[in-house]
PDB file of C-alpha atoms in Angstrom:
ATOM      1  CA  MET A   1       6.936  13.275   1.112  1.00  0.00           C
ATOM      2  CA  ALA A   2       9.060  14.488   4.018  1.00  0.00           C
ATOM      3  CA  LEU A   3      12.175  13.275   2.193  1.00  0.00           C
ATOM      4  CA  ASP A   4      11.292  14.746  -1.203  1.00  0.00           C
ATOM      5  CA  PRO A   5       7.833  16.276  -1.740  1.00  0.00           C
ATOM      6  CA  ASP A   6       8.322  16.496  -5.520  1.00  0.00           C
ATOM      7  CA  TYR A   7       9.438  12.911  -6.109  1.00  0.00           C
ATOM      8  CA  PHE A   8       7.162  11.143  -3.621  1.00  0.00           C
ATOM      9  CA  GLN A   9       3.781  12.084  -4.963  1.00  0.00           C
ATOM     10  CA  LEU A  10       1.514  10.065  -7.206  1.00  0.00           C
ATOM     11  CA  LYS A  11       1.311  12.812  -9.826  1.00  0.00           C
ATOM     12  CA  SER A  12       5.081  12.592 -10.384  1.00  0.00           C
ATOM     13  CA  ALA A  13       4.958   8.809 -10.713  1.00  0.00           C
ATOM     14  CA  LEU A  14       2.081   8.889 -13.202  1.00  0.00           C
ATOM     15  CA  TYR A  15       3.868  11.544 -15.265  1.00  0.00           C
ATOM     16  CA  SER A  16       7.114   9.583 -15.295  1.00  0.00           C
ATOM     17  CA  VAL A  17       5.533   6.352 -16.536  1.00  0.00           C
ATOM     18  CA  TRP A  18       3.142   8.036 -18.990  1.00  0.00           C
ATOM     19  CA  ASN A  19       6.043   9.762 -20.731  1.00  0.00           C
ATOM     20  CA  ASP A  20       8.506   6.859 -20.814  1.00  0.00           C
ATOM     21  CA  SER A  21       8.048   4.724 -23.925  1.00  0.00           C
ATOM     22  CA  ASP A  22      10.289   2.045 -22.407  1.00  0.00           C
ATOM     23  CA  LEU A  23       7.752   1.573 -19.608  1.00  0.00           C
ATOM     24  CA  LEU A  24       4.499   2.102 -21.512  1.00  0.00           C
ATOM     25  CA  SER A  25       4.246   1.641 -25.275  1.00  0.00           C
ATOM     26  CA  LYS A  26       2.346   3.968 -27.589  1.00  0.00           C
ATOM     27  CA  ASP A  27      -0.271   1.274 -28.250  1.00  0.00           C
ATOM     28  CA  GLN A  28      -0.779   0.690 -24.531  1.00  0.00           C
ATOM     29  CA  LYS A  29      -1.238   4.414 -23.953  1.00  0.00           C
ATOM     30  CA  LYS A  30      -3.855   4.553 -26.717  1.00  0.00           C
ATOM     31  CA  LEU A  31      -5.789   1.720 -25.097  1.00  0.00           C
ATOM     32  CA  ILE A  32      -5.715   3.396 -21.708  1.00  0.00           C
ATOM     33  CA  GLN A  33      -6.815   6.713 -23.230  1.00  0.00           C
ATOM     34  CA  THR A  34     -10.000   5.109 -24.569  1.00  0.00           C
ATOM     35  CA  ALA A  35     -11.153   4.584 -20.978  1.00  0.00           C
ATOM     36  CA  LEU A  36      -9.776   7.857 -19.590  1.00  0.00           C
ATOM     37  CA  PRO A  37     -11.671  10.831 -21.044  1.00  0.00           C
ATOM     38  CA  GLY A  38      -9.579  13.958 -21.353  1.00  0.00           C
ATOM     39  CA  THR A  39      -6.210  12.192 -21.613  1.00  0.00           C
ATOM     40  CA  SER A  40      -3.901  12.218 -24.609  1.00  0.00           C
ATOM     41  CA  ASP A  41      -0.284  11.468 -25.432  1.00  0.00           C
ATOM     42  CA  GLU A  42       0.577  14.717 -23.648  1.00  0.00           C
ATOM     43  CA  VAL A  43      -2.214  14.864 -21.015  1.00  0.00           C
ATOM     44  CA  TYR A  44      -1.796  12.189 -18.383  1.00  0.00           C
ATOM     45  CA  PRO A  45      -3.919  11.091 -15.381  1.00  0.00           C
ATOM     46  CA  GLU A  46      -2.759  12.906 -12.250  1.00  0.00           C
ATOM     47  CA  SER A  47      -4.674  11.216  -9.410  1.00  0.00           C
ATOM     48  CA  GLU A  48      -6.368   8.009  -8.296  1.00  0.00           C
ATOM     49  CA  ASP A  49      -9.792   9.606  -8.790  1.00  0.00           C
ATOM     50  CA  GLN A  50      -9.132   9.953 -12.528  1.00  0.00           C
ATOM     51  CA  LEU A  51      -8.669   6.186 -12.817  1.00  0.00           C
ATOM     52  CA  ASN A  52     -12.323   5.543 -11.986  1.00  0.00           C
ATOM     53  CA  GLU A  53     -13.647   4.866 -15.497  1.00  0.00           C
ATOM     54  CA  LEU A  54     -10.570   2.872 -16.442  1.00  0.00           C
ATOM     55  CA  GLN A  55     -11.123   0.562 -13.460  1.00  0.00           C
ATOM     56  CA  VAL A  56     -14.760   0.075 -14.507  1.00  0.00           C
ATOM     57  CA  ALA A  57     -13.535  -0.946 -17.975  1.00  0.00           C
ATOM     58  CA  ILE A  58     -11.139  -3.441 -16.387  1.00  0.00           C
ATOM     59  CA  PHE A  59     -13.860  -4.970 -14.211  1.00  0.00           C
ATOM     60  CA  ALA A  60     -16.158  -5.238 -17.235  1.00  0.00           C
ATOM     61  CA  SER A  61     -13.490  -6.881 -19.390  1.00  0.00           C
ATOM     62  CA  GLU A  62     -12.582  -9.406 -16.706  1.00  0.00           C
ATOM     63  CA  LEU A  63     -16.237 -10.222 -16.014  1.00  0.00           C
ATOM     64  CA  LEU A  64     -16.982 -10.873 -19.680  1.00  0.00           C
ATOM     65  CA  LYS A  65     -13.792 -12.889 -20.064  1.00  0.00           C
ATOM     66  CA  ALA A  66     -14.952 -15.200 -17.281  1.00  0.00           C
ATOM     67  CA  TYR A  67     -18.039 -16.140 -19.353  1.00  0.00           C
ATOM     68  CA  GLU A  68     -16.154 -16.828 -22.563  1.00  0.00           C
ATOM     69  CA  THR A  69     -15.839 -20.191 -24.239  1.00  0.00           C
ATOM     70  CA  GLU A  70     -13.985 -21.197 -27.388  1.00  0.00           C
ATOM     71  CA  GLU A  71     -17.299 -21.178 -29.244  1.00  0.00           C
ATOM     72  CA  ALA A  72     -18.448 -17.839 -27.830  1.00  0.00           C
ATOM     73  CA  PRO A  73     -15.705 -15.195 -27.411  1.00  0.00           C
ATOM     74  CA  TRP A  74     -17.127 -12.074 -25.794  1.00  0.00           C
ATOM     75  CA  LEU A  75     -14.142  -9.736 -26.140  1.00  0.00           C
ATOM     76  CA  ASN A  76     -12.298  -8.257 -29.095  1.00  0.00           C
ATOM     77  CA  GLU A  77      -8.518  -7.913 -29.089  1.00  0.00           C
ATOM     78  CA  ASN A  78      -8.556  -4.365 -27.699  1.00  0.00           C
ATOM     79  CA  SER A  79     -10.722  -5.461 -24.779  1.00  0.00           C
ATOM     80  CA  ARG A  80      -8.287  -8.253 -23.993  1.00  0.00           C
ATOM     81  CA  GLU A  81      -5.247  -6.023 -24.200  1.00  0.00           C
ATOM     82  CA  ILE A  82      -6.567  -3.190 -22.052  1.00  0.00           C
ATOM     83  CA  VAL A  83      -6.363  -5.313 -18.888  1.00  0.00           C
ATOM     84  CA  ALA A  84      -2.682  -6.075 -19.464  1.00  0.00           C
ATOM     85  CA  ALA A  85      -1.978  -2.450 -20.439  1.00  0.00           C
ATOM     86  CA  PHE A  86      -3.622  -1.098 -17.296  1.00  0.00           C
ATOM     87  CA  LYS A  87      -1.862  -3.546 -15.010  1.00  0.00           C
ATOM     88  CA  LYS A  88       1.470  -2.682 -16.569  1.00  0.00           C
ATOM     89  CA  PHE A  89       0.689   1.006 -16.069  1.00  0.00           C
ATOM     90  CA  ILE A  90      -0.095   0.686 -12.351  1.00  0.00           C
ATOM     91  CA  HIS A  91       2.769  -1.768 -11.804  1.00  0.00           C
ATOM     92  CA  GLN A  92       5.306   0.605 -13.332  1.00  0.00           C
ATOM     93  CA  THR A  93       3.778   3.559 -11.483  1.00  0.00           C
ATOM     94  CA  SER A  94       4.190   1.834  -8.133  1.00  0.00           C
ATOM     95  CA  HIS A  95       7.677   0.631  -9.074  1.00  0.00           C
ATOM     96  CA  TYR A  96       8.652   4.286  -9.661  1.00  0.00           C
ATOM     97  CA  PHE A  97       8.754   4.743  -5.876  1.00  0.00           C
ATOM     98  CA  HIS A  98      11.368   1.981  -5.576  1.00  0.00           C
ATOM     99  CA  ARG A  99      13.735   3.901  -7.817  1.00  0.00           C
ATOM    100  CA  SER A 100      14.116   7.037  -5.673  1.00  0.00           C
ATOM    101  CA  GLY A 101      17.573   6.260  -4.292  1.00  0.00           C
ATOM    102  CA  LYS A 102      16.441   7.891  -1.032  1.00  0.00           C
ATOM    103  CA  GLN A 103      16.884   6.505   2.489  1.00  0.00           C
ATOM    104  CA  LEU A 104      15.186   7.241   5.782  1.00  0.00           C
ATOM    105  CA  PRO A 105      17.440   9.135   8.226  1.00  0.00           C
ATOM    106  CA  ASP A 106      18.943   7.059  11.035  1.00  0.00           C
ATOM    107  CA  GLY A 107      17.451   9.412  13.614  1.00  0.00           C
ATOM    108  CA  PHE A 108      13.998   8.312  12.491  1.00  0.00           C
ATOM    109  CA  LEU A 109      14.694   4.735  11.507  1.00  0.00           C
ATOM    110  CA  ASP A 110      16.709   3.480  14.498  1.00  0.00           C
ATOM    111  CA  PRO A 111      14.087   4.290  17.192  1.00  0.00           C
ATOM    112  CA  LEU A 112      11.345   2.824  15.008  1.00  0.00           C
ATOM    113  CA  VAL A 113      13.233  -0.438  14.431  1.00  0.00           C
ATOM    114  CA  GLU A 114      13.948  -0.723  18.157  1.00  0.00           C
ATOM    115  CA  PHE A 115      10.307  -0.072  18.990  1.00  0.00           C
ATOM    116  CA  ILE A 116       9.106  -2.778  16.597  1.00  0.00           C
ATOM    117  CA  LYS A 117      11.555  -5.279  18.068  1.00  0.00           C
ATOM    118  CA  THR A 118      10.745  -4.582  21.713  1.00  0.00           C
ATOM    119  CA  SER A 119       6.992  -4.071  21.420  1.00  0.00           C
ATOM    120  CA  LYS A 120       6.401  -6.847  18.840  1.00  0.00           C
ATOM    121  CA  SER A 121       4.124  -4.421  17.043  1.00  0.00           C
ATOM    122  CA  HIS A 122       2.356  -5.346  13.839  1.00  0.00           C
ATOM    123  CA  VAL A 123       3.214  -3.062  10.907  1.00  0.00           C
ATOM    124  CA  ALA A 124       0.825  -2.264   8.058  1.00  0.00           C
ATOM    125  CA  LEU A 125       1.659   0.028   5.135  1.00  0.00           C
ATOM    126  CA  LEU A 126      -0.315   1.635   2.325  1.00  0.00           C
ATOM    127  CA  ASN A 127       2.605   3.038   0.354  1.00  0.00           C
ATOM    128  CA  TYR A 128       4.498   1.251  -2.420  1.00  0.00           C
ATOM    129  CA  ASP A 129       8.060   2.381  -1.677  1.00  0.00           C
ATOM    130  CA  ASN A 130      10.918   0.425  -0.136  1.00  0.00           C
ATOM    131  CA  LEU A 131      11.980   3.091   2.384  1.00  0.00           C
ATOM    132  CA  LEU A 132      10.979   1.003   5.388  1.00  0.00           C
ATOM    133  CA  TYR A 133      10.962  -2.449   3.818  1.00  0.00           C
ATOM    134  CA  ASP A 134      14.660  -2.521   2.916  1.00  0.00           C
ATOM    135  CA  PRO A 135      15.929  -1.396   6.359  1.00  0.00           C
ATOM    136  CA  LEU A 136      13.725  -4.004   8.037  1.00  0.00           C
ATOM    137  CA  LEU A 137      15.417  -6.653   5.907  1.00  0.00           C
ATOM    138  CA  ARG A 138      18.873  -5.225   6.569  1.00  0.00           C
ATOM    139  CA  THR A 139      18.383  -5.139  10.346  1.00  0.00           C
ATOM    140  CA  LYS A 140      16.890  -8.666  10.358  1.00  0.00           C
ATOM    141  CA  VAL A 141      13.575  -7.420  11.724  1.00  0.00           C
ATOM    142  CA  MET A 142      12.253  -9.343   8.729  1.00  0.00           C
ATOM    143  CA  ASP A 143      14.127 -12.624   8.465  1.00  0.00           C
ATOM    144  CA  GLY A 144      11.593 -15.351   7.863  1.00  0.00           C
ATOM    145  CA  TYR A 145      10.533 -17.004  11.106  1.00  0.00           C
ATOM    146  CA  SER A 146      13.818 -15.911  12.698  1.00  0.00           C
ATOM    147  CA  GLY A 147      12.927 -12.215  12.730  1.00  0.00           C
ATOM    148  CA  THR A 148      10.216 -10.136  14.371  1.00  0.00           C
ATOM    149  CA  LEU A 149       7.920  -9.554  11.389  1.00  0.00           C
ATOM    150  CA  ILE A 150       6.611 -12.037   8.817  1.00  0.00           C
ATOM    151  CA  ASP A 151       4.869 -11.155   5.540  1.00  0.00           C
ATOM    152  CA  GLY A 152       3.744 -14.547   4.217  1.00  0.00           C
ATOM    153  CA  PHE A 153       6.620 -15.017   1.769  1.00  0.00           C
ATOM    154  CA  LEU A 154       9.201 -17.771   2.036  1.00  0.00           C
ATOM    155  CA  ASP A 155       9.949 -19.323  -1.354  1.00  0.00           C
ATOM    156  CA  GLU A 156       6.566 -17.978  -2.383  1.00  0.00           C
ATOM    157  CA  PHE A 157       3.466 -16.540  -0.742  1.00  0.00           C
ATOM    158  CA  SER A 158       1.157 -18.754   1.276  1.00  0.00           C
ATOM    159  CA  PRO A 159      -1.380 -17.911   3.978  1.00  0.00           C
ATOM    160  CA  LYS A 160       0.266 -20.672   6.022  1.00  0.00           C
ATOM    161  CA  ASN A 161       3.438 -18.575   6.077  1.00  0.00           C
ATOM    162  CA  LEU A 162       1.515 -15.995   8.124  1.00  0.00           C
ATOM    163  CA  ASP A 163       0.513 -18.566  10.728  1.00  0.00           C
ATOM    164  CA  ARG A 164       2.370 -18.695  14.032  1.00  0.00           C
ATOM    165  CA  TYR A 165       3.105 -21.978  15.752  1.00  0.00           C
ATOM    166  CA  GLY A 166       4.624 -22.879  19.072  1.00  0.00           C
ATOM    167  CA  THR A 167       5.814 -20.701  21.938  1.00  0.00           C
ATOM    168  CA  LYS A 168       8.484 -18.795  20.016  1.00  0.00           C
ATOM    169  CA  GLN A 169       6.421 -18.075  16.936  1.00  0.00           C
ATOM    170  CA  THR A 170       3.486 -16.665  18.875  1.00  0.00           C
ATOM    171  CA  ASN A 171       5.752 -13.660  19.507  1.00  0.00           C
ATOM    172  CA  LEU A 172       5.982 -12.965  15.775  1.00  0.00           C
ATOM    173  CA  SER A 173       4.084 -10.042  14.280  1.00  0.00           C
ATOM    174  CA  TRP A 174       2.813  -9.285  10.791  1.00  0.00           C
ATOM    175  CA  PHE A 175       4.171  -6.946   8.142  1.00  0.00           C
ATOM    176  CA  LEU A 176       1.248  -6.199   5.836  1.00  0.00           C
ATOM    177  CA  HIS A 177       1.408  -4.341   2.517  1.00  0.00           C
ATOM    178  CA  LEU A 178      -2.297  -3.447   2.535  1.00  0.00           C
ATOM    179  CA  HIS A 179      -2.218  -1.885  -0.936  1.00  0.00           C
ATOM    180  CA  GLY A 180       0.336  -4.269  -2.327  1.00  0.00           C
ATOM    181  CA  SER A 181       3.785  -3.844  -3.766  1.00  0.00           C
ATOM    182  CA  PRO A 182       5.381  -3.892  -7.225  1.00  0.00           C
ATOM    183  CA  LEU A 183       7.663  -6.581  -5.805  1.00  0.00           C
ATOM    184  CA  PHE A 184       4.761  -9.047  -5.795  1.00  0.00           C
ATOM    185  CA  VAL A 185       4.433 -10.675  -9.221  1.00  0.00           C
ATOM    186  CA  GLY A 186       2.218 -13.707  -9.327  1.00  0.00           C
ATOM    187  CA  ASN A 187       2.928 -15.672  -6.170  1.00  0.00           C
ATOM    188  CA  LYS A 188       6.580 -14.603  -5.906  1.00  0.00           C
ATOM    189  CA  LYS A 189       8.369 -11.644  -4.392  1.00  0.00           C
ATOM    190  CA  CYS A 190      11.324 -10.073  -6.195  1.00  0.00           C
ATOM    191  CA  GLY A 191      14.211  -8.842  -4.096  1.00  0.00           C
ATOM    192  CA  GLY A 192      17.702  -7.428  -4.474  1.00  0.00           C
ATOM    193  CA  ALA A 193      19.005  -6.853  -7.973  1.00  0.00           C
ATOM    194  CA  SER A 194      16.081  -8.726  -9.525  1.00  0.00           C
ATOM    195  CA  ARG A 195      13.890  -5.673  -8.858  1.00  0.00           C
ATOM    196  CA  ASP A 196      15.588  -3.864 -11.712  1.00  0.00           C
ATOM    197  CA  PHE A 197      14.392  -6.517 -14.156  1.00  0.00           C
ATOM    198  CA  LEU A 198      10.753  -6.624 -13.101  1.00  0.00           C
ATOM    199  CA  GLU A 199       8.258  -7.070 -15.890  1.00  0.00           C
ATOM    200  CA  ALA A 200       4.615  -6.369 -15.206  1.00  0.00           C
ATOM    201  CA  GLU A 201       2.360  -9.352 -15.580  1.00  0.00           C
ATOM    202  CA  GLU A 202      -1.386  -9.646 -15.433  1.00  0.00           C
ATOM    203  CA  GLU A 203      -1.193 -11.057 -11.923  1.00  0.00           C
ATOM    204  CA  CYS A 204       0.197  -8.044 -10.112  1.00  0.00           C
ATOM    205  CA  HIS A 205      -0.878  -7.034  -6.627  1.00  0.00           C
ATOM    206  CA  VAL A 206      -1.102  -3.242  -6.512  1.00  0.00           C
ATOM    207  CA  VAL A 207      -4.098  -1.174  -5.396  1.00  0.00           C
ATOM    208  CA  LEU A 208      -4.013   2.029  -7.432  1.00  0.00           C
ATOM    209  CA  THR A 209      -7.486   3.205  -8.366  1.00  0.00           C
ATOM    210  CA  HIS A 210     -10.432   5.322  -7.264  1.00  0.00           C
ATOM    211  CA  VAL A 211     -11.159   4.724  -3.579  1.00  0.00           C
ATOM    212  CA  THR A 212     -14.603   3.227  -4.313  1.00  0.00           C
ATOM    213  CA  HIS A 213     -12.967   0.362  -6.228  1.00  0.00           C
ATOM    214  CA  LYS A 214     -10.160  -0.436  -3.815  1.00  0.00           C
ATOM    215  CA  PRO A 215     -12.031  -3.093  -1.779  1.00  0.00           C
ATOM    216  CA  SER A 216     -12.955  -4.936  -4.998  1.00  0.00           C
ATOM    217  CA  VAL A 217      -9.355  -4.857  -6.240  1.00  0.00           C
ATOM    218  CA  ILE A 218      -8.170  -6.180  -2.874  1.00  0.00           C
ATOM    219  CA  GLN A 219     -10.601  -9.087  -3.053  1.00  0.00           C
ATOM    220  CA  THR A 220      -9.279 -10.144  -6.477  1.00  0.00           C
ATOM    221  CA  SER A 221      -5.782 -10.642  -5.014  1.00  0.00           C
ATOM    222  CA  ASP A 222      -5.148 -13.736  -2.905  1.00  0.00           C
ATOM    223  CA  ILE A 223      -2.208 -11.979  -1.233  1.00  0.00           C
ATOM    224  CA  LEU A 224      -3.943  -8.698  -0.412  1.00  0.00           C
ATOM    225  CA  SER A 225      -7.200 -10.260   0.716  1.00  0.00           C
ATOM    226  CA  GLU A 226      -5.206 -12.393   3.161  1.00  0.00           C
ATOM    227  CA  TYR A 227      -3.358  -9.312   4.427  1.00  0.00           C
ATOM    228  CA  TRP A 228      -6.647  -7.550   5.151  1.00  0.00           C
ATOM    229  CA  LYS A 229      -7.956 -10.538   7.095  1.00  0.00           C
ATOM    230  CA  ARG A 230      -4.798 -10.472   9.204  1.00  0.00           C
ATOM    231  CA  PHE A 231      -5.013  -6.672   9.574  1.00  0.00           C
ATOM    232  CA  ASP A 232      -8.309  -6.905  11.421  1.00  0.00           C
ATOM    233  CA  ARG A 233      -6.881  -9.601  13.674  1.00  0.00           C
ATOM    234  CA  ALA A 234      -3.694  -7.569  14.221  1.00  0.00           C
ATOM    235  CA  LEU A 235      -5.772  -4.663  15.498  1.00  0.00           C
ATOM    236  CA  SER A 236      -7.656  -7.054  17.776  1.00  0.00           C
ATOM    237  CA  GLU A 237      -4.376  -8.229  19.290  1.00  0.00           C
ATOM    238  CA  SER A 238      -2.968  -4.731  19.753  1.00  0.00           C
ATOM    239  CA  GLU A 239      -3.192  -2.717  22.936  1.00  0.00           C
ATOM    240  CA  SER A 240      -3.145   0.540  20.994  1.00  0.00           C
ATOM    241  CA  ILE A 241      -2.967   1.850  17.427  1.00  0.00           C
ATOM    242  CA  ILE A 242      -0.488   4.340  15.948  1.00  0.00           C
ATOM    243  CA  VAL A 243      -1.470   5.919  12.631  1.00  0.00           C
ATOM    244  CA  PHE A 244       1.512   7.583  10.989  1.00  0.00           C
ATOM    245  CA  GLY A 245       1.748   9.769   7.880  1.00  0.00           C
ATOM    246  CA  TYR A 246      -1.681   8.746   6.552  1.00  0.00           C
ATOM    247  CA  SER A 247      -4.076  11.117   4.770  1.00  0.00           C
ATOM    248  CA  GLY A 248      -7.212   9.507   6.179  1.00  0.00           C
ATOM    249  CA  LEU A 249      -8.902   9.304   2.767  1.00  0.00           C
ATOM    250  CA  ASP A 250      -9.129   5.517   2.382  1.00  0.00           C
ATOM    251  CA  THR A 251     -12.557   4.852   3.842  1.00  0.00           C
ATOM    252  CA  HIS A 252     -12.182   1.071   3.634  1.00  0.00           C
ATOM    253  CA  LEU A 253      -9.177   1.332   5.976  1.00  0.00           C
ATOM    254  CA  ASN A 254     -10.928   3.758   8.321  1.00  0.00           C
ATOM    255  CA  GLU A 255     -13.839   1.353   8.682  1.00  0.00           C
ATOM    256  CA  VAL A 256     -11.561  -1.446   9.902  1.00  0.00           C
ATOM    257  CA  ILE A 257      -9.785   0.829  12.393  1.00  0.00           C
ATOM    258  CA  ALA A 258     -13.147   2.189  13.587  1.00  0.00           C
ATOM    259  CA  LYS A 259     -14.136  -1.345  14.653  1.00  0.00           C
ATOM    260  CA  HIS A 260     -11.317  -1.062  17.193  1.00  0.00           C
ATOM    261  CA  GLY A 261     -11.890   2.605  18.002  1.00  0.00           C
ATOM    262  CA  HIS A 262     -12.414   1.867  21.682  1.00  0.00           C
ATOM    263  CA  LYS A 263      -8.634   1.459  21.956  1.00  0.00           C
ATOM    264  CA  ASP A 264      -6.130   4.281  22.390  1.00  0.00           C
ATOM    265  CA  ILE A 265      -5.293   5.747  18.977  1.00  0.00           C
ATOM    266  CA  ALA A 266      -2.471   8.175  18.202  1.00  0.00           C
ATOM    267  CA  VAL A 267      -2.320   9.949  14.848  1.00  0.00           C
ATOM    268  CA  ILE A 268       0.970  11.542  13.763  1.00  0.00           C
ATOM    269  CA  GLU A 269       0.711  13.728  10.691  1.00  0.00           C
ATOM    270  CA  TRP A 270       2.290  16.674   8.876  1.00  0.00           C
ATOM    271  CA  GLU A 271       1.145  19.985  10.325  1.00  0.00           C
ATOM    272  CA  GLY A 272       0.418  21.206   6.791  1.00  0.00           C
ATOM    273  CA  SER A 273      -2.528  18.792   6.655  1.00  0.00           C
ATOM    274  CA  GLY A 274      -4.720  21.456   8.239  1.00  0.00           C
ATOM    275  CA  ASN A 275      -5.877  23.277  11.340  1.00  0.00           C
ATOM    276  CA  TYR A 276      -5.358  21.198  14.493  1.00  0.00           C
ATOM    277  CA  GLU A 277      -8.958  21.322  15.769  1.00  0.00           C
ATOM    278  CA  GLU A 278     -10.383  20.621  12.321  1.00  0.00           C
ATOM    279  CA  ARG A 279      -8.036  17.682  11.805  1.00  0.00           C
ATOM    280  CA  LEU A 280      -8.754  16.289  15.259  1.00  0.00           C
ATOM    281  CA  ASN A 281     -12.461  16.377  14.446  1.00  0.00           C
ATOM    282  CA  PHE A 282     -11.770  14.785  11.051  1.00  0.00           C
ATOM    283  CA  TRP A 283      -9.921  11.871  12.639  1.00  0.00           C
ATOM    284  CA  LYS A 284     -12.565  11.309  15.296  1.00  0.00           C
ATOM    285  CA  ILE A 285     -15.242  11.156  12.612  1.00  0.00           C
ATOM    286  CA  SER A 286     -13.086   8.907  10.400  1.00  0.00           C
ATOM    287  CA  PHE A 287     -12.713   6.408  13.219  1.00  0.00           C
ATOM    288  CA  ASP A 288     -16.366   6.561  14.269  1.00  0.00           C
ATOM    289  CA  ASP A 289     -15.970   8.967  17.210  1.00  0.00           C
ATOM    290  CA  ALA A 290     -13.031   7.105  18.733  1.00  0.00           C
ATOM    291  CA  PRO A 291     -13.147   8.236  22.391  1.00  0.00           C
ATOM    292  CA  SER A 292      -9.404   8.142  23.104  1.00  0.00           C
ATOM    293  CA  LEU A 293      -7.628   9.755  20.182  1.00  0.00           C
ATOM    294  CA  THR A 294      -4.414  11.795  20.316  1.00  0.00           C
ATOM    295  CA  LEU A 295      -3.334  13.961  17.379  1.00  0.00           C
ATOM    296  CA  ILE A 296       0.301  15.011  16.981  1.00  0.00           C
ATOM    297  CA  GLN A 297       1.232  17.380  14.179  1.00  0.00           C
ATOM    298  CA  LYS A 298       4.857  17.811  13.138  1.00  0.00           C
ATOM    299  CA  LYS A 299       6.536  20.241  10.759  1.00  0.00           C
ATOM    300  CA  ASN A 300       8.600  17.265   9.628  1.00  0.00           C
ATOM    301  CA  ILE A 301       7.155  13.898  10.631  1.00  0.00           C
ATOM    302  CA  LEU A 302      10.567  12.250  10.241  1.00  0.00           C
ATOM    303  CA  GLU A 303      11.544  14.096  13.425  1.00  0.00           C
ATOM    304  CA  PHE A 304       9.098  11.928  15.366  1.00  0.00           C
ATOM    305  CA  ASN A 305      10.974   9.260  17.346  1.00  0.00           C
ATOM    306  CA  TYR A 306       9.206   8.684  20.678  1.00  0.00           C
ATOM    307  CA  TRP A 307       7.148   5.661  19.634  1.00  0.00           C
ATOM    308  CA  ALA A 308       7.109   3.947  23.012  1.00  0.00           C
ATOM    309  CA  THR A 309       5.666   6.950  24.846  1.00  0.00           C
ATOM    310  CA  VAL A 310       3.227   8.381  22.310  1.00  0.00           C
ATOM    311  CA  ILE A 311       0.528   6.327  24.032  1.00  0.00           C
ATOM    312  CA  PRO A 312       1.431   5.938  27.724  1.00  0.00           C
ATOM    313  CA  PRO A 313       1.207   2.322  28.927  1.00  0.00           C
ATOM    314  CA  PRO A 314      -1.598   1.537  31.379  1.00  0.00           C
ATOM    315  CA  PHE A 315      -0.706   1.692  35.060  1.00  0.00           C
TER     316      PHE A 315
END
């Protein structure tokens, strides 16, 4: 949002995919419209909240499908197709953020990369874009077991690839896409030029739905459920927690952080989020009255670069 507030918003991504017949066919749109009251060929969903009823339809279809046998089919063709149509829709919507052509400024990126290397901090993201992911690959912060961060992917994803063995590997930290990525298709991760040829499949790993359904979607993904297990452990291992550029609206995330609210927490957010005192109170409530919470508001959060001193080390 700090780079381009028009491009980097969900409404723009939903509009782009909804109106591109190469990404979403007319038949797929019709299926999705049946579970999204008020939408049409011209009227598209603009927020996660509007995807509530569609997600309920997906859960219902998948539940009934699990009880089917050859002798007793429970679903008609439309019911079968709506799951694939929805997953293609959210996959293409999340992939939109990989096509921005934007890059983080060096003045923001370089101090952050150095901080991750020296502090061995865990990194967890909610966003779908590649703004941080690509530079971490380029700077070898992510380089299998030879880097600083590991994400569970070698040839393919395995929980074992998140394990740390021996003296050297105990210094490794985790890079966790908590709400998934369009790069994850099945058990593989697409990189480099192959991203441009991604085709959505039923087994995608993207959390894009009403907040009440997000925990259930996470549990249906072997990759994301493993990330969330590691996230809780990552917070346990950490001396302090830095929350950066996050709205605070994902209650399932707030609940995990609140379990570790006795630690020092620093929140860095855009000053346009609201009045300082009101936002400070909001964050304290979100993290269950965290006793040691610092709020920093910036006109442009990409100007923040003092990671190592935002929470002073203990004497």
